[in-house]
């Protein structure tokens, strides 16, 4: 098992990378009133057939050849279901895959989200050929990081150059802090 | 909210340097295993320590990337160093601290840290 949900996100997003996606969307949505945390990972990679899709939640199914088990999706699913939440996967060959996991945040078995910024940062700076659209939302207030938008501004300056990656890091941290301020407001009420 | 204005300023200051940057042919590749096994064992902080150090020390000939599972799950986190013309070096059971040592001793000074390699671990 993972110690943070953000590690599950990193793991499942790596499936999108292996599926040759060039756009990966990650959305984290917290809704305090309903006590729900929704995590969505969508890609435009090679997708899966109905048959593969039905196998992917089985820990003893994997397409890799280096070992016989594939625990990424089963871990993520178990983490969601053990909080009384839900898990859903949709896929179309040639179109891509969408993974959605819902967590009941106050459930005792809910693993903390953890350092999600570190996950997004790692994905962006080590996958220069892939675009990412990241959304972080708390009770309707949100911020987004769209690497396509960043690339438009940057031209041929790469995202993993020191100056730009430092900017990405603080962009994630500062904007999350501001959106999280919404969370403490609700707590006070 | 942090805005994109700052990004425009970064672009302007960097574009002037772009022409001066030469592409060196001798790229060293540093690859971190980032499959389920690697991530669960702590590969994310290792990868971030490596990329932060490469940037902080200005190592322009080093590229830090990620890969899937190479089938040695029990030795994760694994870091492979690939230098052109040299044998691949596989470091196992890595931590951010060990990663920083690899940067200083192996990537900068060219000394492989034998005690962290897989050959040493297997005895």
Short mmCIF file of C-alpha atoms in Angstrom, two decimals:
data_model
loop_
_atom_site.label_atom_id
_atom_site.label_comp_id
_atom_site.label_asym_id
_atom_site.label_seq_id
_atom_site.Cartn_x
_atom_site.Cartn_y
_atom_site.Cartn_z
CA UNK A 1 0.00 0.00 0.00
CA UNK A 2 1.02 3.59 -0.50
CA UNK A 3 1.41 5.95 2.44
CA UNK A 4 -0.08 8.93 0.59
CA UNK A 5 -2.80 9.15 -2.05
CA UNK A 6 -0.51 11.45 -4.00
CA UNK A 7 1.78 8.44 -4.50
CA UNK A 8 -1.14 6.47 -5.95
CA UNK A 9 -1.72 9.38 -8.33
CA UNK A 10 1.93 9.28 -9.42
CA UNK A 11 1.68 5.52 -9.91
CA UNK A 12 -1.56 5.56 -11.91
CA UNK A 13 -0.36 8.51 -14.01
CA UNK A 14 2.63 6.37 -14.95
CA UNK A 15 0.19 3.98 -16.61
CA UNK A 16 -0.91 6.91 -18.79
CA UNK A 17 2.71 7.61 -19.67
CA UNK A 18 3.21 3.97 -20.67
CA UNK A 19 0.03 4.23 -22.75
CA UNK A 20 1.85 6.89 -24.84
CA UNK A 21 -0.46 9.73 -23.79
CA UNK A 22 0.64 13.25 -24.71
CA UNK A 23 -1.94 14.91 -22.48
CA UNK A 24 -2.64 13.81 -18.93
CA UNK A 25 -5.28 15.47 -16.82
CA UNK A 26 -5.19 15.24 -13.03
CA UNK A 27 -7.95 16.73 -10.89
CA UNK A 28 -8.17 16.80 -7.10
CA UNK A 29 -11.51 17.99 -5.76
CA UNK A 30 -12.35 18.37 -2.09
CA UNK A 31 -15.89 18.99 -1.02
CA UNK A 32 -16.17 19.54 2.71
CA UNK A 33 -19.97 19.55 3.01
CA UNK A 34 -20.31 16.10 1.47
CA UNK A 35 -17.00 14.97 3.05
CA UNK A 36 -15.77 13.74 -0.35
CA UNK A 37 -12.41 13.84 -2.05
CA UNK A 38 -12.53 13.03 -5.76
CA UNK A 39 -9.38 12.19 -7.67
CA UNK A 40 -9.55 11.94 -11.44
CA UNK A 41 -6.77 10.96 -13.82
CA UNK A 42 -7.55 11.09 -17.54
CA UNK A 43 -5.30 10.54 -20.53
CA UNK A 44 -5.41 10.43 -24.31
CA UNK A 45 -3.21 7.34 -24.50
CA UNK A 46 -3.78 4.06 -26.32
CA UNK A 47 -6.71 3.04 -24.10
CA UNK A 48 -7.87 -0.47 -23.36
CA UNK A 49 -10.32 -2.96 -24.78
CA UNK A 50 -13.31 -4.05 -22.68
CA UNK A 51 -11.49 -7.25 -21.93
CA UNK A 52 -8.29 -5.55 -20.72
CA UNK A 53 -10.33 -3.08 -18.70
CA UNK A 54 -12.03 -5.91 -16.83
CA UNK A 55 -8.64 -7.45 -16.04
CA UNK A 56 -6.80 -4.34 -14.91
CA UNK A 57 -8.34 -4.30 -11.43
CA UNK A 58 -7.01 -7.83 -10.91
CA UNK A 59 -3.62 -7.68 -9.11
CA UNK A 60 -2.40 -10.69 -11.07
CA UNK A 61 -2.90 -8.98 -14.41
CA UNK A 62 -0.19 -6.85 -15.99
CA UNK A 63 1.03 -6.15 -19.50
CA UNK A 64 4.60 -5.85 -18.36
CA UNK A 65 7.06 -8.69 -18.71
CA UNK A 66 9.46 -7.86 -15.87
CA UNK A 67 7.17 -9.22 -13.18
CA UNK A 68 3.83 -11.01 -12.98
CA UNK A 69 1.79 -8.62 -10.88
CA UNK A 70 0.30 -5.16 -11.42
CA UNK A 71 -0.68 -3.48 -8.20
CA UNK A 72 -1.07 0.18 -9.22
CA UNK A 73 -4.79 0.19 -10.00
CA UNK A 74 -5.78 -2.42 -7.34
CA UNK A 75 -4.02 -0.34 -4.63
CA UNK A 76 -5.80 2.82 -5.72
CA UNK A 77 -9.15 1.05 -5.86
CA UNK A 78 -8.70 -0.52 -2.46
CA UNK A 79 -7.70 2.82 -0.93
CA UNK A 80 -10.96 4.35 -2.19
CA UNK A 81 -13.28 1.45 -1.35
CA UNK A 82 -11.92 1.05 2.18
CA UNK A 83 -13.17 4.58 2.98
CA UNK A 84 -16.69 3.74 1.78
CA UNK A 85 -15.92 5.57 -1.44
CA UNK A 86 -16.08 4.42 -5.03
CA UNK A 87 -13.84 3.60 -7.96
CA UNK A 88 -14.52 3.79 -11.65
CA UNK A 89 -12.52 3.24 -14.82
CA UNK A 90 -13.51 3.99 -18.38
CA UNK A 91 -11.48 3.36 -21.48
CA UNK A 92 -11.71 3.39 -25.26
CA UNK A 93 -9.03 1.88 -27.47
CA UNK A 94 -7.34 4.73 -29.35
CA UNK A 95 -9.05 7.41 -27.27
CA UNK A 96 -7.71 7.10 -23.74
CA UNK A 97 -8.59 6.19 -20.20
CA UNK A 98 -10.30 7.92 -17.27
CA UNK A 99 -9.81 6.76 -13.69
CA UNK A 100 -12.00 8.26 -10.97
CA UNK A 101 -11.70 7.46 -7.27
CA UNK A 102 -13.90 8.95 -4.55
CA UNK A 103 -12.86 8.97 -0.88
CA UNK A 104 -14.84 9.74 2.28
CA UNK A 105 -12.34 12.09 3.85
CA UNK A 106 -13.24 11.67 7.50
CA UNK A 107 -13.23 7.86 7.34
CA UNK A 108 -10.61 6.40 9.65
CA UNK A 109 -9.11 4.36 6.80
CA UNK A 110 -8.74 7.34 4.47
CA UNK A 111 -5.08 7.70 3.56
CA UNK A 112 -3.98 11.38 3.57
CA UNK A 113 -3.64 13.06 0.18
CA UNK A 114 -0.05 13.94 1.07
CA UNK A 115 2.34 15.96 -1.05
CA UNK A 116 0.34 16.18 -4.27
CA UNK A 117 2.45 19.10 -5.49
CA UNK A 118 5.51 16.89 -5.41
CA UNK A 119 3.71 14.33 -7.57
CA UNK A 120 2.63 16.92 -10.16
CA UNK A 121 6.09 18.51 -10.15
CA UNK A 122 7.82 15.15 -10.64
CA UNK A 123 5.52 14.26 -13.53
CA UNK A 124 6.01 17.58 -15.31
CA UNK A 125 9.77 17.90 -15.06
CA UNK A 126 10.58 14.29 -15.97
CA UNK A 127 8.17 14.04 -18.91
CA UNK A 128 9.06 16.97 -21.11
CA UNK A 129 7.21 15.56 -24.12
CA UNK A 130 3.87 15.21 -22.26
CA UNK A 131 1.43 17.99 -21.39
CA UNK A 132 -0.33 18.08 -18.05
CA UNK A 133 -3.51 19.79 -16.96
CA UNK A 134 -3.71 19.86 -13.18
CA UNK A 135 -6.73 21.11 -11.23
CA UNK A 136 -6.91 21.54 -7.47
CA UNK A 137 -10.27 22.52 -6.12
CA UNK A 138 -11.68 23.08 -2.63
CA UNK A 139 -15.41 23.76 -2.29
CA UNK A 140 -15.63 25.30 -5.74
CA UNK A 141 -12.53 27.49 -5.44
CA UNK A 142 -9.75 26.23 -7.66
CA UNK A 143 -6.53 26.78 -9.51
CA UNK A 144 -5.16 25.11 -12.60
CA UNK A 145 -1.76 24.46 -14.04
CA UNK A 146 -1.79 23.85 -17.78
CA UNK A 147 1.63 23.07 -19.22
CA UNK A 148 0.31 23.92 -22.72
CA UNK A 149 -0.30 27.44 -21.50
CA UNK A 150 3.18 27.52 -19.94
CA UNK A 151 4.77 26.29 -23.18
CA UNK A 152 2.96 28.98 -25.18
CA UNK A 153 4.60 31.63 -23.06
CA UNK A 154 7.98 29.92 -22.83
CA UNK A 155 8.51 29.13 -26.50
CA UNK A 156 11.63 26.98 -26.73
CA UNK A 157 12.63 27.39 -23.07
CA UNK A 158 12.11 23.89 -21.60
CA UNK A 159 9.89 23.25 -18.56
CA UNK A 160 12.70 21.41 -16.80
CA UNK A 161 15.17 24.29 -16.98
CA UNK A 162 16.13 25.34 -13.42
CA UNK A 163 14.38 28.74 -13.49
CA UNK A 164 11.13 27.34 -14.88
CA UNK A 165 10.97 24.32 -12.60
CA UNK A 166 11.54 26.55 -9.57
CA UNK A 167 8.64 28.66 -10.82
CA UNK A 168 6.43 25.56 -11.28
CA UNK A 169 7.21 24.44 -7.73
CA UNK A 170 6.26 27.76 -6.17
CA UNK A 171 3.25 28.17 -8.51
CA UNK A 172 1.87 24.87 -7.15
CA UNK A 173 2.66 25.64 -3.52
CA UNK A 174 1.43 29.22 -3.41
CA UNK A 175 -1.77 28.57 -5.31
CA UNK A 176 -2.61 25.48 -3.27
CA UNK A 177 -2.14 27.50 -0.09
CA UNK A 178 -4.57 30.07 -1.36
CA UNK A 179 -7.20 27.51 -2.33
CA UNK A 180 -6.71 25.68 0.98
CA UNK A 181 -7.59 28.91 2.78
CA UNK A 182 -11.13 28.04 1.72
CA UNK A 183 -10.83 24.88 3.82
CA UNK A 184 -10.02 26.70 7.06
CA UNK A 185 -12.90 29.09 6.40
CA UNK A 186 -15.39 26.23 6.33
CA UNK A 187 -13.89 24.75 9.46
CA UNK A 188 -14.46 27.98 11.36
CA UNK A 189 -18.13 28.15 10.43
CA UNK B 1 -2.72 33.83 -6.83
CA UNK B 2 0.61 33.39 -8.51
CA UNK B 3 0.21 34.55 -12.06
CA UNK B 4 1.78 33.80 -15.42
CA UNK B 5 3.33 37.28 -15.63
CA UNK B 6 6.37 35.98 -13.80
CA UNK B 7 6.76 33.22 -16.36
CA UNK B 8 6.95 35.80 -19.14
CA UNK B 9 9.78 37.53 -17.30
CA UNK B 10 11.62 34.21 -16.95
CA UNK B 11 11.28 33.60 -20.66
CA UNK B 12 12.68 36.98 -21.54
CA UNK B 13 15.68 36.60 -19.26
CA UNK B 14 16.36 33.06 -20.50
CA UNK B 15 16.00 33.60 -24.20
CA UNK B 16 19.09 35.73 -24.19
CA UNK B 17 21.04 32.80 -22.73
CA UNK B 18 19.60 30.15 -25.01
CA UNK B 19 22.01 30.80 -27.84
CA UNK B 20 24.98 30.53 -25.51
CA UNK B 21 24.01 27.09 -24.28
CA UNK B 22 25.79 24.42 -26.20
CA UNK B 23 24.40 20.96 -26.63
CA UNK B 24 27.04 18.64 -25.30
CA UNK B 25 27.17 15.22 -26.93
CA UNK B 26 28.28 13.53 -23.74
CA UNK B 27 24.91 13.35 -22.01
CA UNK B 28 24.79 11.32 -18.80
CA UNK B 29 21.40 9.73 -18.18
CA UNK B 30 20.22 9.18 -14.63
CA UNK B 31 17.13 6.95 -14.56
CA UNK B 32 14.91 6.35 -11.55
CA UNK B 33 12.51 3.37 -11.38
CA UNK B 34 9.03 4.81 -10.90
CA UNK B 35 6.69 1.84 -11.06
CA UNK B 36 4.45 0.81 -8.13
CA UNK B 37 7.36 -0.95 -6.43
CA UNK B 38 9.68 2.05 -6.76
CA UNK B 39 7.10 4.62 -5.69
CA UNK B 40 6.02 2.55 -2.66
CA UNK B 41 9.67 2.26 -1.60
CA UNK B 42 10.30 6.00 -1.76
CA UNK B 43 11.40 6.76 -5.32
CA UNK B 44 9.63 10.14 -5.50
CA UNK B 45 11.87 11.90 -2.94
CA UNK B 46 14.93 10.26 -4.53
CA UNK B 47 13.98 11.52 -7.99
CA UNK B 48 13.26 15.00 -6.65
CA UNK B 49 16.57 15.10 -4.75
CA UNK B 50 18.41 14.15 -7.96
CA UNK B 51 16.67 16.69 -10.19
CA UNK B 52 16.99 19.45 -7.57
CA UNK B 53 20.72 18.78 -7.15
CA UNK B 54 21.32 18.61 -10.92
CA UNK B 55 19.65 22.00 -11.29
CA UNK B 56 21.27 23.57 -8.21
CA UNK B 57 24.75 22.48 -9.31
CA UNK B 58 24.13 23.41 -12.93
CA UNK B 59 25.00 19.99 -14.35
CA UNK B 60 23.93 20.66 -17.93
CA UNK B 61 25.22 17.30 -19.21
CA UNK B 62 22.98 15.29 -16.86
CA UNK B 63 19.40 14.33 -17.68
CA UNK B 64 17.24 12.86 -14.90
CA UNK B 65 14.38 10.72 -16.17
CA UNK B 66 12.11 7.95 -14.99
CA UNK B 67 11.45 4.41 -16.08
CA UNK B 68 9.14 1.54 -15.14
CA UNK B 69 9.88 -1.62 -13.21
CA UNK B 70 13.10 -3.40 -14.19
CA UNK B 71 12.20 -6.55 -12.24
CA UNK B 72 14.30 -5.98 -9.13
CA UNK B 73 11.45 -4.76 -6.92
CA UNK B 74 13.08 -5.86 -3.67
CA UNK B 75 15.99 -3.47 -4.32
CA UNK B 76 13.91 -0.35 -5.02
CA UNK B 77 14.36 2.60 -5.10
CA UNK B 78 16.78 1.96 -7.96
CA UNK B 79 18.83 4.60 -9.76
CA UNK B 80 20.73 3.76 -12.94
CA UNK B 81 23.54 5.94 -14.24
CA UNK B 82 24.28 5.61 -17.95
CA UNK B 83 27.36 7.32 -19.28
CA UNK B 84 28.28 7.07 -22.95
CA UNK B 85 31.11 4.58 -23.45
CA UNK B 86 30.92 3.22 -19.90
CA UNK B 87 29.13 0.30 -18.22
CA UNK B 88 25.79 1.08 -16.66
CA UNK B 89 25.94 1.55 -12.89
CA UNK B 90 22.91 0.39 -10.88
CA UNK B 91 22.45 1.87 -7.42
CA UNK B 92 19.94 0.11 -5.18
CA UNK B 93 17.95 0.86 -2.01
CA UNK B 94 18.46 4.56 -2.58
CA UNK B 95 17.50 7.48 -0.33
CA UNK B 96 17.63 11.25 -1.03
CA UNK B 97 20.86 11.41 1.05
CA UNK B 98 22.54 8.63 -0.95
CA UNK B 99 21.29 10.30 -4.15
CA UNK B 100 23.09 13.50 -3.20
CA UNK B 101 26.28 11.52 -2.57
CA UNK B 102 25.94 9.96 -6.04
CA UNK B 103 25.65 13.45 -7.54
CA UNK B 104 28.77 14.71 -5.76
CA UNK B 105 31.01 11.67 -6.06
CA UNK B 106 29.87 9.90 -9.21
CA UNK B 107 28.41 12.55 -11.49
CA UNK B 108 30.75 15.40 -10.58
CA UNK B 109 33.97 13.58 -9.62
CA UNK B 110 33.50 10.44 -11.68
CA UNK B 111 33.93 8.02 -8.75
CA UNK B 112 31.38 5.20 -8.63
CA UNK B 113 30.15 4.65 -5.04
CA UNK B 114 30.63 0.89 -5.00
CA UNK B 115 28.95 0.23 -1.66
CA UNK B 116 25.56 1.38 -2.99
CA UNK B 117 25.67 -0.64 -6.22
CA UNK B 118 23.75 -3.82 -6.94
CA UNK B 119 26.91 -5.88 -7.39
CA UNK B 120 28.00 -5.00 -3.86
CA UNK B 121 24.51 -5.70 -2.49
CA UNK B 122 24.39 -9.16 -4.06
CA UNK B 123 27.83 -9.94 -2.61
#
